[in-house]
Coordinates of C-alpha atoms in Angstrom, one line a residue:
Chain A
X1 CA 12.9 -16.3 3.8
X2 CA 12.7 -12.9 5.5
X3 CA 10.1 -10.4 4.2
X4 CA 10.6 -6.7 3.7
X5 CA 12.5 -5.3 6.7
X6 CA 12.0 -1.8 7.8
X7 CA 13.7 -0.1 10.6
X8 CA 13.3 1.6 12.9
X9 CA 9.7 0.6 13.7
X10 CA 9.2 3.8 15.6
X11 CA 11.1 7.0 15.2
X12 CA 10.8 10.2 17.2
X13 CA 12.5 13.4 16.0
X14 CA 12.4 17.0 17.1
X15 CA 11.5 19.6 14.6
X16 CA 14.5 20.5 12.4
X17 CA 16.2 17.2 12.8
X18 CA 16.8 14.6 10.1
X19 CA 15.0 11.3 9.8
X20 CA 16.5 8.3 8.0
X21 CA 14.2 5.4 7.3
X22 CA 15.6 2.1 6.1
X23 CA 14.1 -0.6 4.0
X24 CA 15.7 -3.9 3.1
X25 CA 13.7 -5.6 0.3
X26 CA 13.0 -9.3 0.1
X27 CA 15.8 -11.4 -1.2
X28 CA 15.8 -11.3 -5.0
X29 CA 13.7 -8.2 -5.2
X30 CA 15.3 -5.3 -7.0
X31 CA 12.3 -2.9 -7.0
X32 CA 11.5 -0.7 -4.0
X33 CA 8.5 1.6 -3.4
X34 CA 7.9 4.1 -0.6
X35 CA 4.5 5.1 0.5
X36 CA 3.3 7.6 3.2
X37 CA 0.2 7.1 5.3
X38 CA -1.0 10.2 7.1
X39 CA -3.3 9.6 10.1
X40 CA -6.8 8.4 9.1
X41 CA -5.8 8.3 5.4
X42 CA -4.8 5.8 2.8
X43 CA -1.4 5.2 1.4
X44 CA 0.1 7.7 -1.0
X45 CA 2.8 6.8 -3.4
X46 CA 6.1 8.6 -2.9
X47 CA 8.9 7.1 -5.0
X48 CA 9.8 4.0 -7.0
X49 CA 13.5 2.9 -7.1
X50 CA 15.5 0.2 -8.7
X51 CA 19.1 -0.5 -7.8
X52 CA 21.0 2.8 -8.1
X53 CA 18.2 4.4 -10.0
X54 CA 15.1 6.5 -9.2
X55 CA 12.4 5.5 -11.7
X56 CA 9.4 7.6 -10.5
X57 CA 9.5 10.2 -7.8
X58 CA 6.3 11.9 -8.7
X59 CA 4.9 11.6 -5.2
X60 CA 7.9 13.0 -3.4
X61 CA 7.7 16.5 -1.9
X62 CA 10.0 18.8 -3.8
X63 CA 12.0 19.8 -0.8
X64 CA 13.6 18.0 2.2
X65 CA 12.8 14.5 1.0
X66 CA 15.2 12.2 -0.8
X67 CA 15.5 8.5 -1.5
X68 CA 18.2 6.2 -2.6
X69 CA 18.7 2.5 -3.3
X70 CA 22.4 1.8 -3.5
X71 CA 24.0 -1.2 -5.2
X72 CA 24.7 -2.6 -1.7
X73 CA 22.6 -2.1 1.3
X74 CA 19.1 -1.0 2.1
X75 CA 17.0 1.7 0.5
X76 CA 17.0 4.9 2.5
X77 CA 14.2 7.5 2.7
X78 CA 15.7 10.7 4.1
X79 CA 13.7 13.6 5.5
X80 CA 15.7 16.7 6.3
X81 CA 14.6 19.4 8.8
X82 CA 11.5 17.5 9.8
X83 CA 8.3 19.4 10.6
X84 CA 5.2 18.2 12.5
X85 CA 3.3 17.6 9.2
X86 CA 5.9 14.8 8.4
X87 CA 4.5 12.7 11.2
X88 CA 3.1 9.6 9.5
X89 CA 3.6 6.0 8.8
X90 CA 6.1 5.3 6.0
X91 CA 5.8 2.0 4.3
X92 CA 8.2 0.3 2.0
X93 CA 7.3 -2.4 -0.5
X94 CA 9.4 -4.5 -2.8
X95 CA 8.8 -6.6 -5.8
X96 CA 10.8 -8.8 -8.2
X97 CA 9.3 -7.6 -11.5
X98 CA 7.8 -4.3 -10.9
X99 CA 4.5 -5.5 -9.5
X100 CA 3.2 -7.9 -6.9
X101 CA 4.2 -6.0 -3.8
X102 CA 5.3 -7.2 -0.4
X103 CA 5.0 -4.6 2.3
X104 CA 7.2 -4.0 5.3
X105 CA 5.7 -3.3 8.7
X106 CA 6.3 0.4 8.3
X107 CA 8.1 3.1 10.3
X108 CA 6.0 5.4 12.4
X109 CA 7.6 8.8 12.5
X110 CA 6.6 11.2 15.2
X111 CA 7.9 14.8 15.1
X112 CA 7.7 16.6 18.4
Chain B
X1 CA -4.8 8.6 -14.5
X2 CA -5.8 5.9 -12.1
X3 CA -8.2 6.5 -9.4
X4 CA -9.7 4.2 -6.8
X5 CA -13.0 5.0 -5.0
X6 CA -14.2 3.3 -1.8
X7 CA -17.5 4.9 -0.9
X8 CA -17.9 3.3 2.5
X9 CA -15.8 4.9 5.2
X10 CA -17.1 2.6 7.8
X11 CA -19.0 -0.7 7.9
X12 CA -20.4 -3.0 10.6
X13 CA -21.1 -6.7 10.3
X14 CA -22.4 -9.3 12.7
X15 CA -20.0 -12.1 13.4
X16 CA -20.4 -15.1 11.1
X17 CA -22.2 -13.0 8.5
X18 CA -20.9 -12.1 5.1
X19 CA -20.0 -8.5 4.1
X20 CA -19.2 -6.8 0.9
X21 CA -16.7 -3.9 0.7
X22 CA -17.2 -1.7 -2.4
X23 CA -14.4 -0.6 -4.8
X24 CA -14.6 1.1 -8.1
X25 CA -11.6 2.1 -10.2
X26 CA -11.0 4.4 -13.1
X27 CA -8.4 3.5 -15.7
X28 CA -8.2 3.8 -19.4
X29 CA -5.8 0.8 -19.7
X30 CA -7.0 -2.6 -20.9
X31 CA -4.4 -4.5 -18.8
X32 CA -4.3 -3.9 -15.1
X33 CA -4.4 -5.6 -11.8
X34 CA -6.5 -5.1 -8.7
X35 CA -5.6 -5.8 -5.1
X36 CA -7.1 -5.8 -1.6
X37 CA -5.1 -5.2 1.5
X38 CA -6.0 -5.4 5.2
X39 CA -4.5 -3.1 7.8
X40 CA -5.3 -4.2 11.3
X41 CA -4.8 -1.8 14.3
X42 CA -1.2 -3.0 14.6
X43 CA -0.5 -1.1 11.3
X44 CA 1.0 -3.7 9.0
X45 CA -0.3 -4.1 5.4
X46 CA -1.5 -7.6 4.7
X47 CA -2.1 -8.7 1.1
X48 CA -5.5 -10.5 0.7
X49 CA -6.3 -11.1 -2.9
X50 CA -5.4 -10.2 -6.5
X51 CA -7.4 -10.0 -9.7
X52 CA -6.0 -9.5 -13.2
X53 CA -8.0 -7.6 -15.7
X54 CA -7.9 -10.6 -18.1
X55 CA -8.7 -13.2 -15.5
X56 CA -12.1 -14.7 -16.5
X57 CA -12.9 -16.1 -13.1
X58 CA -13.3 -14.1 -9.9
X59 CA -10.4 -14.5 -7.5
X60 CA -10.9 -16.4 -4.3
X61 CA -8.6 -16.9 -1.3
X62 CA -10.2 -18.8 1.6
X63 CA -13.0 -16.6 3.0
X64 CA -12.1 -13.7 0.6
X65 CA -13.5 -13.4 -2.8
X66 CA -13.3 -10.6 -5.3
X67 CA -16.5 -9.8 -7.2
X68 CA -15.0 -8.4 -10.4
X69 CA -17.4 -6.6 -12.8
X70 CA -15.1 -5.3 -15.6
X71 CA -17.8 -3.4 -17.5
X72 CA -18.8 -1.5 -14.3
X73 CA -15.1 -1.1 -13.3
X74 CA -16.0 -2.6 -10.0
X75 CA -13.9 -4.9 -7.7
X76 CA -15.8 -5.5 -4.5
X77 CA -14.3 -7.7 -1.7
X78 CA -16.6 -10.2 -0.2
X79 CA -15.7 -11.7 3.2
X80 CA -17.7 -14.7 4.2
X81 CA -18.3 -15.9 7.7
X82 CA -16.9 -12.7 9.4
X83 CA -14.7 -13.2 12.4
X84 CA -13.7 -10.7 15.1
X85 CA -10.2 -10.7 13.8
X86 CA -11.5 -9.3 10.5
X87 CA -12.0 -5.9 12.2
X88 CA -9.5 -3.6 10.3
X89 CA -9.1 -1.1 7.6
X90 CA -9.4 -2.5 4.1
X91 CA -7.8 -0.9 1.1
X92 CA -8.5 -1.5 -2.6
X93 CA -5.6 -0.8 -4.9
X94 CA -4.7 -1.1 -8.6
X95 CA -1.8 -0.9 -11.0
X96 CA -1.6 -0.7 -14.7
X97 CA 0.5 -3.3 -16.5
X98 CA 1.8 -0.7 -18.9
X99 CA 3.3 1.1 -16.0
X100 CA 4.7 -1.2 -13.4
X101 CA 6.0 1.7 -11.3
X102 CA 3.3 2.1 -8.7
X103 CA 0.2 0.8 -7.1
X104 CA -2.5 3.4 -6.3
X105 CA -4.6 2.9 -3.2
X106 CA -8.2 3.9 -2.3
X107 CA -9.0 5.8 0.9
X108 CA -10.0 2.6 2.7
X109 CA -13.0 1.2 4.5
X110 CA -13.0 0.6 8.2
X111 CA -14.7 -2.7 9.0
X112 CA -16.0 -3.6 12.5
X113 CA -17.2 -7.1 13.3
X114 CA -19.7 -7.2 16.1
X115 CA -19.9 -10.3 18.3

């Protein structure tokens, strides 16, 4: 029973490039959450998605960031035109009923 | 709005001793849940323990116990018989059952276990 799978584990992008982070929830989980952890800080909520729907995106920056969770396939967090301040660890979590999270191992994004 | 406070940025404990990590929360909801997560230097988030606001007994999971004081809005984590592998960041978190959409995390406490 695989857990929440995130890939890549590490991602390096040059300023101005796009970053695509993938998250496959646990089998049977239809709720996905994305969090960002800046260096030396706690986790900050970004977005909550169910299949094909964005439920709460109150933590998403207004520009350059988007998220989707299609009917088939993983959830994608997309960051366009990355800047140095986007360097962080991005965690995905999934749940079956909207609470009771299981976290993935995270994607560490470094913008150079 | 929810808010989690962890007032101890860093803690030290001698191996085999017990340690308490503080957490207070601020919510107006009557129905909510509280979590503790461990983040070792490798970076993954490891679930430790959960307490529901209506649970009458304090949650325990092995060497971890949650000292839940509802009136004080306090949910401290107690680790008994500390081990070197307990050195990590520890995050307190909460969610409201009226709004299943997100869990809010505190800023964390860094625990170092000294041999």
